[in-house]
Coordinates of C-alpha atoms in Angstrom, one line a residue:
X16 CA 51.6 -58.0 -57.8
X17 CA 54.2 -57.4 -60.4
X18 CA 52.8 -60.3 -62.5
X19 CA 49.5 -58.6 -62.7
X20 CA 50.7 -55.0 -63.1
X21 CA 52.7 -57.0 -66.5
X22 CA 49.5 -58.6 -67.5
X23 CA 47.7 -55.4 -67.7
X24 CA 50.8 -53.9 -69.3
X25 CA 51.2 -56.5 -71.8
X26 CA 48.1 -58.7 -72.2
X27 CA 48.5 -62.1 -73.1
X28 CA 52.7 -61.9 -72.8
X29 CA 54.7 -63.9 -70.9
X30 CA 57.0 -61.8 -68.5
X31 CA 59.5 -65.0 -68.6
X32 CA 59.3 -64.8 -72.1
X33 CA 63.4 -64.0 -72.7
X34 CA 64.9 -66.9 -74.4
X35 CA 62.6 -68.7 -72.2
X36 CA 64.4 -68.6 -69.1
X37 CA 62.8 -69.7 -65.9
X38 CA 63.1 -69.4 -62.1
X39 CA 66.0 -71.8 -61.7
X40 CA 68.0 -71.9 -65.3
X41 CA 71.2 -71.5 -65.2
X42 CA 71.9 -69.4 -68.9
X43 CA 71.2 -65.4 -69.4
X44 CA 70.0 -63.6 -72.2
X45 CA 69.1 -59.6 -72.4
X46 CA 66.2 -58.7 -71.2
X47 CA 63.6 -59.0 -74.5
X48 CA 61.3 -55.8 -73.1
X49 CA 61.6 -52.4 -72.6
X50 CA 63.5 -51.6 -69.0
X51 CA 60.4 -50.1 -67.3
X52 CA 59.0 -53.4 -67.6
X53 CA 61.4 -55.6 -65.6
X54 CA 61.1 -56.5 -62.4
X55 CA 64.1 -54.6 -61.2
X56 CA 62.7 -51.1 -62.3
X57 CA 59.1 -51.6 -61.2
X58 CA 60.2 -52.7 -57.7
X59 CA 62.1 -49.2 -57.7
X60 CA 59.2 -47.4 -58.9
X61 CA 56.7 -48.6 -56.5
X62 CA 59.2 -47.9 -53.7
X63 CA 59.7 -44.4 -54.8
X64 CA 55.5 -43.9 -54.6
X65 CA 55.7 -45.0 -51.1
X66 CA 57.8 -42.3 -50.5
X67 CA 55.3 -40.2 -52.6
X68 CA 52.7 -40.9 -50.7
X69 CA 54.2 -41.0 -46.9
X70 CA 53.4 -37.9 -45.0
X71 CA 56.9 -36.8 -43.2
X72 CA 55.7 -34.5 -41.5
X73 CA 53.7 -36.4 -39.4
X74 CA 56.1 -37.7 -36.4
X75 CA 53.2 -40.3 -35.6
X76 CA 53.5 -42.0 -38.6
X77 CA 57.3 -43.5 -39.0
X78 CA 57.9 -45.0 -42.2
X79 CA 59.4 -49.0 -42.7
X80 CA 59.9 -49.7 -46.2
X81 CA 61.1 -52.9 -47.1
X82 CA 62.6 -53.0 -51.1
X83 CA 62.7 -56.5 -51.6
X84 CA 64.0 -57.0 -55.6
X85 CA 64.0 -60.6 -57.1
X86 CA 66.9 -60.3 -58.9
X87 CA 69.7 -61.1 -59.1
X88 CA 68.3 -65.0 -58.7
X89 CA 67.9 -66.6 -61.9
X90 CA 66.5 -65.7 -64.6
X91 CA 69.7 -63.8 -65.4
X92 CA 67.7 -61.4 -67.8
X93 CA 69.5 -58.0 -67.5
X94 CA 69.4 -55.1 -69.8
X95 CA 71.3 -55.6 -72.9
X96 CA 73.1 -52.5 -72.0
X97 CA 74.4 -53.8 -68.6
X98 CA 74.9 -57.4 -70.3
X99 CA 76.8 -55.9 -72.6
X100 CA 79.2 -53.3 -70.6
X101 CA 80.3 -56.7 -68.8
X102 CA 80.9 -59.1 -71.3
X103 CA 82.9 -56.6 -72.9
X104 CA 85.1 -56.1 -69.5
X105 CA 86.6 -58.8 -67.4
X106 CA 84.3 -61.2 -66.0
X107 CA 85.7 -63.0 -63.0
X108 CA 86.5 -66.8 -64.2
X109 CA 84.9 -69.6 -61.9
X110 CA 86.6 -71.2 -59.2
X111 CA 86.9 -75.0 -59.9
X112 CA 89.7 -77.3 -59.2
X113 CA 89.1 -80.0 -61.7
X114 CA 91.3 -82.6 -59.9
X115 CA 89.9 -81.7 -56.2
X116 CA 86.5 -82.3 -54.5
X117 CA 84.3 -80.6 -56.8
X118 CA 85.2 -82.8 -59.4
X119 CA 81.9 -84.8 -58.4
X120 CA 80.1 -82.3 -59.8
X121 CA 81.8 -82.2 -63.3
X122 CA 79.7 -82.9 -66.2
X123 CA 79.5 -81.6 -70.0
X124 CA 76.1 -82.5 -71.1
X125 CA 73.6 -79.7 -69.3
X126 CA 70.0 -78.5 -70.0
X127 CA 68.8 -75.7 -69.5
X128 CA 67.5 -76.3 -65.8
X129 CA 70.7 -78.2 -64.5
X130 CA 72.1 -77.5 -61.2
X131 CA 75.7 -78.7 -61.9
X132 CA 77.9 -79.3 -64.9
X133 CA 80.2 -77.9 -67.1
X134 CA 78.5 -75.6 -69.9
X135 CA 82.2 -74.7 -71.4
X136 CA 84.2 -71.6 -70.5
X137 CA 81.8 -69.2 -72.9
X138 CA 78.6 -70.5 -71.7
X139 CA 79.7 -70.0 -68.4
X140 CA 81.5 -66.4 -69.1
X141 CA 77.9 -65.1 -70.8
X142 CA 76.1 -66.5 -67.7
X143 CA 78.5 -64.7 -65.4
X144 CA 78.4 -61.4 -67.1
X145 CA 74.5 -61.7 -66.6
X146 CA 74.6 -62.3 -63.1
X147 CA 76.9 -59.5 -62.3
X148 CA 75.0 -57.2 -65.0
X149 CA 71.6 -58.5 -63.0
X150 CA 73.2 -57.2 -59.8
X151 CA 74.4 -53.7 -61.4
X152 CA 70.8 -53.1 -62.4
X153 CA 69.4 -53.6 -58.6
X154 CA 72.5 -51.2 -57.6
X155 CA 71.1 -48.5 -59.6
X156 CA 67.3 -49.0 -58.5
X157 CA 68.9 -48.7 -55.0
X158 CA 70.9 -45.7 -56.1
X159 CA 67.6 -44.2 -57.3
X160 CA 66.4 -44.6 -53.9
X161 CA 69.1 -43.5 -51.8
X162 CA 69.1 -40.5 -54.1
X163 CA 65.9 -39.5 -53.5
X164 CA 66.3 -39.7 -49.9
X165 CA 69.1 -37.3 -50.4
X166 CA 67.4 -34.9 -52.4
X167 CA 64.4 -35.0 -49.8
X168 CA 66.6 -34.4 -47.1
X169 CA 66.2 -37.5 -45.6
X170 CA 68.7 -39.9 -45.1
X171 CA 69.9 -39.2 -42.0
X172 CA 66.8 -39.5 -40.3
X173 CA 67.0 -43.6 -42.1
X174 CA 68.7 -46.8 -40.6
X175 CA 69.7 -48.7 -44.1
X176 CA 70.6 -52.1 -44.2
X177 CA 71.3 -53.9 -47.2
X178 CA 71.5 -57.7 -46.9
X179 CA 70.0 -60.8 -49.3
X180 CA 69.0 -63.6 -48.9
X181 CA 71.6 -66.3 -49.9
X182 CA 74.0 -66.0 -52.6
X183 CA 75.0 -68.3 -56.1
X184 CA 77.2 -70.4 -57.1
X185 CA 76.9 -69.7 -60.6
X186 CA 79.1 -71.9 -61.8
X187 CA 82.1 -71.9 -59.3
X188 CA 82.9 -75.6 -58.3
X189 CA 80.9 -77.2 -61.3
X190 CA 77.3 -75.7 -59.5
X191 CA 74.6 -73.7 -60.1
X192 CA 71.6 -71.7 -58.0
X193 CA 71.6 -71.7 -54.1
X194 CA 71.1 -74.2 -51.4
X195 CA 75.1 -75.0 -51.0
X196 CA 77.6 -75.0 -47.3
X197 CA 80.0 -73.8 -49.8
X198 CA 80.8 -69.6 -49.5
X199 CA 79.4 -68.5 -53.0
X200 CA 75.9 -69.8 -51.4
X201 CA 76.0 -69.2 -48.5
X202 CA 78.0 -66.2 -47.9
X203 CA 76.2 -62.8 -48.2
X204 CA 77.6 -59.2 -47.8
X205 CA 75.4 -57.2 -45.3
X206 CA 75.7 -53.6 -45.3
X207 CA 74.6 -51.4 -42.8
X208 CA 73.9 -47.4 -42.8
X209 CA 72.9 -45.7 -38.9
X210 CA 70.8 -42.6 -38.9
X211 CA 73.0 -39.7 -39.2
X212 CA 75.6 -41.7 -41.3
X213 CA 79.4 -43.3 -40.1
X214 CA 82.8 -43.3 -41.2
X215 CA 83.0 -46.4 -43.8
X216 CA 84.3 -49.2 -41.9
X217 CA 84.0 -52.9 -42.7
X218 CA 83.8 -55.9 -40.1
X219 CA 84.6 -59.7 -40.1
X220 CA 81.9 -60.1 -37.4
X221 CA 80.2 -63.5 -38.5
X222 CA 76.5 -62.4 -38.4
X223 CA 73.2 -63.9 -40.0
X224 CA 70.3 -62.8 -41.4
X225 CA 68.2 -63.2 -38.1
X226 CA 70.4 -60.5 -36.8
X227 CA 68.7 -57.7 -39.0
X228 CA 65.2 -57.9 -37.0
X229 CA 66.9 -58.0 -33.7
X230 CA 69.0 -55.1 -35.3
X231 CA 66.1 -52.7 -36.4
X232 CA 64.5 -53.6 -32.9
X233 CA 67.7 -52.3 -31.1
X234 CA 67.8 -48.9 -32.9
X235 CA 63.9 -48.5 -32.4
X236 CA 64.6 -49.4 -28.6
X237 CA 62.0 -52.5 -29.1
X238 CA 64.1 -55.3 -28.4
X239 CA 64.2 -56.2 -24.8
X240 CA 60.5 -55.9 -24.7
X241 CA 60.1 -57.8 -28.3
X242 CA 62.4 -60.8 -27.0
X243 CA 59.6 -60.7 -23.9
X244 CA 56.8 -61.4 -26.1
X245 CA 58.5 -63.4 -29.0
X246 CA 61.2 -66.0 -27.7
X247 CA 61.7 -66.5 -31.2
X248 CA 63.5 -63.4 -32.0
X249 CA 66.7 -65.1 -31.1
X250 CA 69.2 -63.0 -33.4
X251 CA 71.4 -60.9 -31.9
X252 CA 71.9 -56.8 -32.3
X253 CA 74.5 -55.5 -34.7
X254 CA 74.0 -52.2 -33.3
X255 CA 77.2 -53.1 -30.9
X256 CA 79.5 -53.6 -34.0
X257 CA 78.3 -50.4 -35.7
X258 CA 79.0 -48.9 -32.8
X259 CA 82.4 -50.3 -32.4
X260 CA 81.3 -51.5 -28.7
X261 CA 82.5 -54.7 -29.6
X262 CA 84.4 -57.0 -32.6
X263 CA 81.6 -59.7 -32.5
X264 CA 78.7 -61.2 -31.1
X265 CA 79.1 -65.1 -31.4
X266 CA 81.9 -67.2 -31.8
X267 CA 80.2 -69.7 -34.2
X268 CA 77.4 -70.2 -36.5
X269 CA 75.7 -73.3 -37.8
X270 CA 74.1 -73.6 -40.7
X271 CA 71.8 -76.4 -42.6
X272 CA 69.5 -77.2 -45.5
X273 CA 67.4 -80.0 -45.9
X274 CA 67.3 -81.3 -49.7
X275 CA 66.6 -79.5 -53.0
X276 CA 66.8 -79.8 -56.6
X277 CA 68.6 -83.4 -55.9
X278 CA 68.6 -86.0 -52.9
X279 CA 72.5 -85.3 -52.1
X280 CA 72.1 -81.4 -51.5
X281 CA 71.5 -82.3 -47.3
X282 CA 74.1 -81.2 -44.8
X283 CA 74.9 -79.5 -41.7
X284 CA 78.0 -76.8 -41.4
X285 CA 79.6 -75.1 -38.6
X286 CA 81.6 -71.8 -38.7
X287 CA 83.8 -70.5 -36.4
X288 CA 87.1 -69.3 -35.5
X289 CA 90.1 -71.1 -33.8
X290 CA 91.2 -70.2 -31.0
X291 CA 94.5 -70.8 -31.0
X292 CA 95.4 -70.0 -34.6
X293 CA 92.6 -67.1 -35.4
X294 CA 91.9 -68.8 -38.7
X295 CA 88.6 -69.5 -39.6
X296 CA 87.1 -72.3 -40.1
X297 CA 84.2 -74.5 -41.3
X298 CA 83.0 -77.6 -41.1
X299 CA 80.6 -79.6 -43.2
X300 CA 78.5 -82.9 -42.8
X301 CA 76.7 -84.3 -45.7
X302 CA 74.0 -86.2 -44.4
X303 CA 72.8 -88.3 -47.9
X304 CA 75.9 -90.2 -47.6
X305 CA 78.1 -88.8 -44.2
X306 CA 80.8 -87.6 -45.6
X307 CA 82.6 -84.3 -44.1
X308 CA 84.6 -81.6 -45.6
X309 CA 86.8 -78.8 -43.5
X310 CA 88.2 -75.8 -45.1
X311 CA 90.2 -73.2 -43.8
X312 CA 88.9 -70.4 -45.2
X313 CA 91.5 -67.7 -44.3
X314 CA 94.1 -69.5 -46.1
X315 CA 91.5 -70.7 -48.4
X316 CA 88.6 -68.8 -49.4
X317 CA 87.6 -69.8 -52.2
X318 CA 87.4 -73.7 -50.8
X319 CA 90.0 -75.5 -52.8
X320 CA 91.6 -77.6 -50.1
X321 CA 89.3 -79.9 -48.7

């Protein structure tokens, strides 16, 4: 839908036209068009018509919006204000241990497409301060939103959840893009908002992203008689953590991705905590060539110490 909406826009234009970035390249440029153009903004603006042209005053007719924005996956093509703002402030370096594991994915010469390497310390700094400018721009277009459902005098009547997808390595341990055991990949924050609002509070829970349907089906009172119908709905209410009912609502998670971008990115993971100790930990199989890794990621999150 957007591509067309562009076309008529700007006929004949490419809307991957900056620096002629694609779905999957690593680099970031500022965005080449005007902001109401990007993807970012006109997923904002069409949510805000939904709300436009939603009738609230019709209790028969509840409202599920789902604001699904593309970025901040690749192509890191921010506003050159946001791109700006943060490579003139401190971008987070990369987490890479040159001497450890991730030195298997160590390499200098990269195009533009690569999923690991080395692109030196400023290549990797701009492409950074893209991603986190790419991310700043969805939190305003959320912002809008959220405003607008103050200003209508709605957002207590709204469950909010904010969640994604997977996350991005961009950079840290030598890789690039998604697909990856490791906790840049695969670990993703999850936000959640009741009706009528909460004291901030954050959790260690370990959840998934299955858990959000089973979640919305809780508050809506839907679940029991969705799991009746559907024995795939197999994630588990949050609705008990918001609550503070209880701490968690697994012990473990396993995770696992069949191959992408490159024959060695296949592996199964487990998550969980020990027992004894508290810590957590997790556990990975690669399955191109059976090699394992453990980490214990409360001493070491960010994966040094294989």
């Amino acid at each position: 839908d957007y591509d067309l909406w562009f076309g008529e826009m700007m006929p004949g234009v490419n809307p991957l036209e900056t620096c002629n970035l694609n779905w999957n390249d690593w680099k970031s440029c500022p965005y080449d068009f005007d902001e109401y153009l990007h993807p970012t903004t006109w997923t904002t603006e069409r949510a805000l018509d939904f709300f436009d042209e939603h009738d609230f005053e019709n209790v028969e007719s509840p409202m599920f919006l789902k604001v699904s924005y593309h970025r901040p996956h690749s192509p890191y093509d921010p506003p050159a204000r946001l791109m700006d703002k943060h490579l003139a402030g401190k971008v987070p370096e990369r987490i890479v241990n040159a001497s450890a594991w991730d030195s298997t994915y160590y390499k200098t010469v990269m195009d533009q497409a690569d999923w690991r390497g080395d692109p030196g310390e400023e290549e990797a700094r701009n492409s950074r301060a893209g991603y986190l400018a790419s991310v700043e721009f969805v939190d305003e277009g959320v912002g809008r939103i959220l405003a607008r459902l103050e200003a209508d005098g709605l957002m207590n009547d709204f469950l909010i959840i904010w969640a994604t997808d997977h996350g991005d390595m961009n950079g840290d341990h030598y890789l690039w893009r998604k697909g990856y055991p490791w906790d840049a990949s695969s670990h993703v924050p999850l936000v959640i908002r009741p009706p009528g609002g909460m004291e901030p509070a954050t959790s260690d829970a370990i959840v998934e992203i299955r858990d959000v349907a089973a979640t919305i089906y809780d508050y809506a009172g839907a679940l029991d008689d969705v799991r009746a119908k559907d024995p795939l709905m197999n994630g588990k209410s949050l609705l008990p953590i918001v609550t503070g009912a209880v701490s968690k609502v697994r012990d473990h998670l396993d995770l696992e991705h069949a191959v992408v971008y490159n024959e060695t990115i296949h592996w199964n993971a487990i998550i969980g905590n020990d027992a004894d100790t508290g810590h957590r930990f997790k556990f990975i199989f690669n399955a191109f060539d059976g090699t394992e890794q453990l980490f214990d990621l409360t001493n070491d999150p960010n994966e040094g110490v294989d």
